[in-house]
């Protein structure tokens, strides 16, 4: 029975209630109340086949959702059979206005100005207060995240149909495993910094309502504590994924940035893309289940969500890129441009070399080539330190550009080995320009000052003569304007991102043979 104080205007048995259905619930909308009835279903991730299980889940749903919306969840009430015994149970809530649902506002393009900031503030406060413990923190480990992916792979495969879906699933599985293989440090850091919490677990735009007195967030994941435990970034990634699915990637990015600001969080963008992909894959599985229940619209949703998963895993790839060439070839200009365009870390050998010698970056050593800090011994130490720093960043999920001459083939192989050990993609770019242009640039740079490079024209000529063949490199012609070289290099990086990437074949690389990207290809980086 349901008390009048909770259903004052109607009961679930009144004529013509509005009804909505999910894969686990039926929701009746009556007057100013909503009543949710759990289905007697048994899925791999939830068993609601008994009345006792449904009653337990109803009480858990109210308890957990009152953390974010205490004035919405009114209680759990019994449905009685003719002899007065409970036969099922309802979660009773205040009814939220459909027109203020975030998904409705996004689809209509009417999200109020400042609304995402209010929502980000609410969720940041929730995540800051949310419970944590050693058990909860363990849910953020690389092993737990990997297990969740693997469970998802096993559950979704039997539900997929057609070569397109299966091909995408193959790519998704490969790329997710590659990311996880080399990123233990980033997951450990998230645990260390207290970012693993008892969160919402199922943040979707359908369950967010933007009311005049502030947002309300409903319907957290109540049936499995372990699935609700996780990184607060993973929690936000669910909503970001859903906003992007609805066609508002800009709103998703804005919400993530605001949440990051309010929580003071710091993480590599690759981790955000990884978690968005993970959430899209989970949603693809849910849609596939609904398709199996006869929902025709869910079939198209599966296609879109798998594509979204794959797209974010491509963005989540961690890459070590060598940007090499003789002095005056424009490699440092190109490396800086790529770093700015892609948000990747740039490490420069000229600076590392002087760090090791205890010098300022603009200090000039008295020695020339092959002596002092340019001796073979110090050069070897410089490259070891360069790749050591890169290794740490790659493990933390940060793509890295290494700006150095890379004239020695053995040194390139040491970088390739680090990429392989970090389960990172590996790309080699060699800047080429005619000797006269190179000499002119070196002369201009030395007169202007303010650059760590100590190269002279004579040093440049000597390094050019010593340059080992570099057949694996993509050649970037740099005699034109910097923006033209940058466009060419961006094109090479983006082309390499589209290549199949399977961990068992070793770290990825560019083409095995040399290729040339001319300056007159203005659209290659678009």
C-alpha atoms as one frame of an Amber mdcrd trajectory, in Angstrom:
protein
   0.000   0.000   0.000   1.098   3.562  -0.603   0.332   6.311   1.862  -1.595
   9.426   0.800   1.227  11.610   2.028   3.440  10.176  -0.708   0.946   9.775
  -3.536  -1.589  12.502  -2.682  -3.067  12.980  -6.130  -3.008   9.485  -7.606
  -1.704   5.969  -7.119   0.286   3.775  -9.525  -2.999   2.051 -10.305  -4.737
   5.191 -11.527  -5.849   5.296 -15.123  -3.296   6.014 -17.832  -0.111   6.686
 -15.909   2.907   7.574 -18.047   5.260   4.616 -18.183   8.982   4.470 -18.975
  11.036   1.290 -19.153  14.741   0.498 -18.790  16.478  -2.873 -18.938  15.982
  -3.343 -15.159  13.040  -1.101 -14.149   9.591   0.190 -15.033   8.860   3.754
 -13.929   5.271   4.972 -13.455   4.749   8.745 -13.558   1.575   9.734 -11.719
   0.741  13.287 -10.755   3.701  14.832  -8.951   5.199  11.464  -8.037   7.275
   8.801  -9.760   7.238   5.154  -8.683   9.897   2.700  -9.844   9.254  -1.036
 -10.002  12.221  -3.372 -10.447  11.913  -6.084 -13.098  12.448  -9.715 -12.038
  15.519 -10.007 -14.288  18.773 -11.914 -13.954  21.693 -10.471 -15.904  25.386
 -11.258 -15.456  25.760  -7.973 -13.570  22.560  -8.023 -11.455  20.149 -10.632
 -10.106  16.657  -9.273  -9.302  14.839 -12.560  -9.769  13.507 -12.723  -6.173
  11.216 -10.348  -4.303  13.712 -10.152  -1.441  16.477  -9.062  -3.829  14.232
  -6.372  -5.312  13.273  -5.094  -1.850  16.903  -4.902  -0.806  17.861  -3.028
  -3.958  15.005  -0.543  -3.528  16.151   0.417  -0.029  19.749   0.662  -1.234
  18.684   2.924  -4.105  16.979   5.386  -1.773  19.898   5.419   0.677  22.534
   6.043  -1.976  20.629   8.572  -4.067  19.832  10.737  -1.075  23.545  11.665
  -1.119  22.939  13.832  -4.219  19.163  14.421  -4.162  17.860  14.092  -0.561
  14.621  15.930  -1.320  13.736  13.743  -4.302  13.863  10.193  -2.921  10.867
   9.811  -0.590  11.058   6.151   0.415  10.319   2.496  -0.362   6.767   1.220
  -0.240   5.230  -2.197  -0.468   2.798  -3.589  -2.996   0.478  -6.045  -1.220
  -1.279  -9.077  -2.583  -4.961  -9.770  -1.627  -3.980 -11.432   1.671  -1.925
  -8.426   2.732   1.508  -9.923   2.116   4.102  -7.887   0.214   4.431  -9.084
  -3.373   6.773  -6.350  -4.611   8.203  -2.938  -3.790   8.361   0.561  -5.220
  10.861   3.386  -4.917   8.745   6.543  -4.672  10.175   9.920  -5.680   9.203
  13.465  -6.391   8.509  13.713 -10.096  11.047  15.841 -11.949   9.927  18.075
 -14.862  10.816  16.430 -18.175  11.492  19.765 -19.820  14.330  20.423 -17.337
  16.061  17.131 -18.032  19.643  17.794 -19.158  19.340  15.476 -22.166  16.243
  17.394 -23.308  17.978  20.742 -22.888  21.058  19.543 -24.780  19.002  18.166
 -27.658  17.056  21.422 -27.890  20.174  23.581 -27.531  18.662  25.370 -24.521
  21.092  24.556 -21.712  21.062  27.706 -19.517  24.218  29.769 -19.308  26.253
  28.772 -16.285  24.337  25.531 -15.821  27.358  23.303 -16.293  29.258  25.249
 -13.647  26.470  24.637 -11.119  26.441  20.955 -12.043  30.226  20.679 -11.881
  30.204  22.320  -8.450  27.542  19.894  -7.170  29.430  16.857  -8.468  32.796
  18.142  -7.243  31.365  18.609  -3.741  29.812  15.145  -3.902  33.077  13.537
  -5.007  35.057  15.367  -2.336  32.711  14.092   0.395  32.186  10.608  -1.060
  33.430   7.715   0.986  36.757   6.023   0.461  38.667   3.164   2.066  41.364
   0.672   1.212  38.715  -1.518  -0.417  37.325   1.372  -2.446  40.812   2.558
  -3.434  41.630  -0.906  -4.779  38.845  -0.374  -7.319  41.027   2.222  -9.009
  43.948  -0.117  -9.565  45.095  -1.016 -13.037  44.174  -4.644 -12.360  40.597
  -3.776 -11.395  40.118  -1.471 -14.363  41.527  -4.170 -16.658  39.197  -6.780
 -15.158  36.191  -4.545 -15.758  37.212  -4.112 -19.378  37.681  -7.866 -19.786
  34.301  -8.592 -18.208  32.736  -6.097 -20.600  34.448  -7.716 -23.577  33.155
 -11.145 -22.568  29.612  -9.878 -21.979  29.208  -7.801 -25.126  30.702 -10.149
 -27.718  27.784 -12.625 -27.781  25.410  -9.666 -28.216  27.099  -8.146 -31.267
  26.003  -8.778 -34.819  27.714  -8.120 -38.130  31.278  -7.632 -39.256  31.330
  -3.888 -38.562  30.487  -4.270 -34.880  32.893  -7.167 -34.417  35.739  -5.351
 -36.218  35.249  -2.323 -33.978  35.174  -4.553 -30.920  38.483  -6.117 -32.006
  40.067  -2.669 -32.240  38.575  -1.604 -28.912  39.953  -4.636 -27.115  43.421
  -4.158 -28.624  43.666  -0.466 -27.804  42.268  -0.764 -24.266  44.746  -3.511
 -23.411  47.667  -1.559 -24.872  46.839   1.513 -22.785  46.542  -0.510 -19.593
  49.722  -2.503 -20.195  52.092   0.428 -19.721  50.207   2.704 -17.377  50.472
   1.234 -13.879  52.056   4.460 -12.601  49.098   6.649 -13.529  46.593   4.364
 -11.796  48.826   4.138  -8.719  49.065   7.936  -8.656  45.273   8.287  -8.747
  45.014   6.003  -5.711  47.806   7.835  -3.898  46.097  11.185  -4.423  42.763
   9.952  -3.033  40.816  10.102  -6.292  39.078   6.724  -5.890  35.671   7.167
  -4.251  32.212   5.677  -3.769  30.701   7.653  -6.610  27.542   7.676  -8.694
  28.533   4.978 -11.181  25.951   5.719 -13.867  25.924   9.469 -14.571  23.711
  10.077 -17.600  22.136  13.254 -18.937  18.681  11.645 -18.697  19.046  11.542
 -14.921  20.217  15.131 -14.418  17.606  17.890 -13.961  18.539  21.553 -14.143
  16.063  23.192 -11.751  15.800  26.851 -10.783  17.219  26.155  -7.324  20.073
  24.026  -8.629  20.639  20.722 -10.384  19.415  17.354  -9.138  21.271  14.163
 -10.025  19.297  10.922  -9.734  19.568   7.193 -10.282  23.041   6.170  -9.133
  24.180   2.587  -9.592  22.854   0.782  -6.535  22.949  -2.925  -7.364  26.734
  -3.482  -7.146  28.937  -1.462  -4.809  32.103  -2.483  -6.638  30.829  -1.040
  -9.912  30.037   2.256  -8.183  33.509   2.455  -6.667  36.095   4.041  -8.921
  38.006   7.070 -10.044  36.074  10.325  -9.782  37.334  11.036 -13.314  35.699
   7.802 -14.483  32.471   8.963 -12.838  32.586  12.269 -14.708  33.585  10.480
 -17.894  30.190   8.772 -17.989  28.391  12.104 -18.197  30.956  13.533 -20.600
  30.456  10.504 -22.850  26.685  10.923 -22.745  26.846  14.621 -23.593  29.096
  13.834 -26.542  26.710  11.081 -27.642  23.953  13.686 -27.629  26.035  15.914
 -29.909  27.573  18.305 -27.398  31.256  17.455 -27.099  31.956  21.101 -26.241
  29.623  20.921 -23.249  31.307  17.692 -22.146  34.748  19.306 -22.288  33.469
  22.354 -20.398  31.981  20.205 -17.633  35.178  18.163 -17.225  37.298  21.326
 -17.076  35.038  22.915 -14.452  34.973  19.774 -12.321  38.766  19.638 -12.576
  38.948  23.257 -11.423  36.644  22.727  -8.419  38.386  19.556  -7.258  41.935
  20.753  -7.986  42.477  17.529  -9.878  45.322  16.842 -12.292  45.476  14.025
 -14.829  46.721  13.322 -18.348  44.188  13.814 -21.126  44.835  10.243 -22.261
  43.333   8.958 -18.996  40.196  11.039 -19.519  39.828   9.635 -23.049  40.409
   6.104 -21.732  37.637   6.454 -19.168  35.237   8.068 -21.645  35.849   5.102
 -23.938  35.254   2.687 -21.071  31.943   4.345 -20.252  30.842   4.315 -23.904
  31.607   0.605 -24.066  29.523  -0.061 -20.949  26.651   1.858 -22.504  27.076
  -0.105 -25.734  26.632  -3.301 -23.721  23.431  -1.964 -22.122  22.090  -0.991
 -25.554  22.999  -4.430 -26.888  21.014  -6.027 -24.061  18.028  -3.843 -24.911
  18.380  -4.752 -28.567  18.203  -8.386 -27.493  14.953  -7.575 -25.668  13.452
  -6.344 -28.932  14.220  -2.615 -28.822  14.833  -1.793 -32.512  16.274   1.668
 -31.764  18.967   0.112 -29.588  20.663  -1.559 -32.566  21.700   1.793 -34.042
  22.747   2.975 -30.596  25.190   0.070 -30.299  26.886   1.087 -33.559  27.276
   4.695 -32.438  28.562   3.802 -28.985  31.140   1.341 -30.300  32.369   4.000
 -32.720  32.579   6.502 -29.858  34.538   3.993 -27.774  37.059   3.397 -30.552
  37.434   7.135 -31.258  38.365   7.928 -27.658  40.742   4.986 -27.383  42.576
   6.353 -30.428  42.863   9.682 -28.612  44.030   7.854 -25.488  47.064   6.346
 -27.189  50.343   7.273 -25.539  53.082   8.103 -28.048  56.820   8.639 -27.913
  57.846  10.753 -30.891  61.426  11.472 -31.880  61.884  14.834 -33.598  65.364
  14.729 -35.051  67.666  16.250 -37.604  70.925  18.134 -37.852  71.358  21.546
 -36.156  69.465  24.249 -38.017  66.979  21.771 -39.503  64.072  23.315 -37.613
  63.536  20.356 -35.290  63.183  22.444 -32.120  60.718  24.795 -33.805  58.738
  21.804 -35.022  58.830  20.060 -31.628  57.550  23.209 -29.877  54.789  23.592
 -32.445  53.710  19.982 -32.043  53.775  20.273 -28.269  51.540  23.347 -28.393
  49.165  21.849 -30.963  48.767  18.477 -29.259  49.316  19.336 -25.608  52.245
  16.884 -25.457  55.354  17.239 -23.304  58.537  18.322 -25.117  61.941  17.260
 -23.751  64.940  18.920 -25.413  68.417  17.392 -25.384  70.093  20.836 -25.316
  68.428  21.519 -21.963  68.926  18.045 -20.489  72.621  18.141 -21.459  73.124
  21.324 -19.439  70.955  20.091 -16.564  73.356  17.175 -16.121  76.343  19.541
 -16.148  74.766  21.848 -13.575  74.664  24.694 -16.102  71.968  27.197 -16.925
  70.165  26.502 -20.201  71.600  29.661 -21.770  75.133  29.203 -20.463  77.817
  28.739 -23.146  80.442  26.035 -22.493  84.046  26.782 -23.481  84.447  23.434
 -25.249  83.484  22.511 -28.794  82.237  19.342 -30.415  83.532  16.088 -28.883
  84.798  17.852 -25.725  83.367  18.720 -22.315  79.586  18.452 -22.255  79.734
  17.433 -25.931  82.065  14.484 -25.334  80.821  11.046 -26.298  80.470  10.146
 -22.630  78.374  13.179 -21.715  76.297  12.825 -24.878  75.508   9.203 -23.971
  74.497  10.340 -20.471  72.295  13.052 -21.979  70.391  10.601 -24.140  70.016
   8.121 -21.266  68.514  10.863 -19.110  66.313  12.023 -21.971  64.748   8.593
 -22.428  64.585   8.005 -18.654  62.467  11.134 -18.223  60.363  10.112 -21.192
  59.811   6.642 -19.724  58.380   8.065 -16.498  56.053  10.416 -18.374  54.841
   7.659 -20.685  53.975   5.464 -17.701  51.956   8.394 -16.331  49.997   8.572
 -19.588  51.752  11.633 -21.013  52.696  11.560 -24.729  56.244  12.840 -25.194
  58.197  14.563 -27.979  61.989  14.155 -27.773  63.849  17.000 -29.479  67.429
  15.924 -30.278  69.530  15.265 -33.366  69.068  11.460 -33.120  71.985  11.057
 -35.518  73.078   7.789 -33.900  71.004   4.706 -34.808  71.824   2.973 -31.505
  70.408   5.901 -29.542  67.213   5.739 -31.585  66.926   2.065 -30.714  67.242
   2.895 -27.025  64.264   5.212 -27.387  62.351   2.540 -29.286  63.038   0.100
 -26.428  61.612   2.570 -23.903  58.465   2.980 -26.008  58.073  -0.786 -26.134
  58.622  -1.140 -22.377  55.985   1.560 -21.808  53.499   0.000 -24.244  53.626
   3.293 -26.141  53.368   3.990 -29.834  56.639   5.055 -31.422  56.989   7.585
 -34.224  60.168   9.002 -35.776  60.262  12.354 -37.563  63.423  13.547 -39.298
  63.622  17.231 -40.255  65.478  17.922 -43.486  66.597  21.199 -45.030  69.355
  22.223 -47.426  72.759  23.017 -45.806  72.692  26.712 -46.715  69.325  27.294
 -45.059  70.540  25.359 -42.015  73.716  27.467 -41.785  71.728  30.704 -42.107
  69.354  29.669 -39.283  72.272  28.761 -37.011  73.904  32.132 -37.650  70.698
  34.057 -36.952  70.058  32.060 -33.771  73.567  32.653 -32.383  73.364  36.401
 -33.025  69.947  36.634 -31.384  70.901  34.575 -28.320  68.283  33.268 -25.911
  68.431  29.649 -27.141  70.028  26.638 -25.366  71.638  25.353 -28.562  75.417
  25.784 -28.819  75.603  24.627 -32.438  77.750  26.449 -34.964  77.816  25.952
 -38.702  80.882  23.724 -38.302  79.164  21.587 -35.677  76.085  21.311 -37.874
  78.180  20.173 -40.853  79.999  17.618 -38.687  76.773  16.113 -37.284  75.283
  15.969 -40.779  78.280  13.968 -41.999  77.975  11.532 -39.091  74.236  11.008
 -39.424  73.425   7.285 -39.543  70.805   6.247 -42.123  67.300   6.619 -40.721
  65.025   4.464 -42.900  62.185   4.244 -40.377  61.742   7.993 -40.096  59.063
  10.048 -41.751  60.943  12.921 -43.395  59.518  16.377 -42.776  60.831  18.972
 -45.231  61.376  22.186 -43.247  62.716  24.713 -45.772  59.355  26.507 -45.942
  57.306  28.277 -43.301  57.018  26.673 -39.828  53.236  26.279 -40.129  53.715
  24.219 -43.295  56.154  21.834 -41.605  53.846  21.635 -38.601  50.884  20.675
 -40.791  52.936  17.933 -42.429  54.121  16.522 -39.107  50.610  16.618 -37.645
  49.425  14.705 -40.681  52.043  12.012 -40.047  51.055  11.730 -36.390  47.356
  11.502 -37.170  47.948   8.949 -39.918  49.937   6.774 -37.534  47.087   6.963
 -34.989  44.754   5.260 -37.471  47.056   2.264 -37.935  46.118  -1.037 -36.270
  47.811  -1.258 -32.899  48.269  -4.689 -31.325  50.549  -5.023 -28.332  51.842
  -8.460 -29.253  53.543  -7.038 -32.350  55.631  -4.593 -30.282  55.498  -0.832
 -30.064  54.009   0.934 -33.033  56.066   2.893 -35.471  55.858   4.924 -38.588
  56.377   3.496 -42.045  59.261   1.047 -42.363  60.598   2.852 -45.397  61.277
   6.582 -45.730  58.509   8.901 -46.810  58.622  12.581 -47.620  56.022  15.145
 -46.583  56.470  18.218 -48.744  55.682  21.740 -47.598  52.927  22.200 -50.195
  50.333  20.009 -48.432  48.311  22.572 -46.451  45.382  20.269 -45.658  47.299
  17.300 -44.319  47.049  18.449 -40.725  43.381  19.352 -40.793
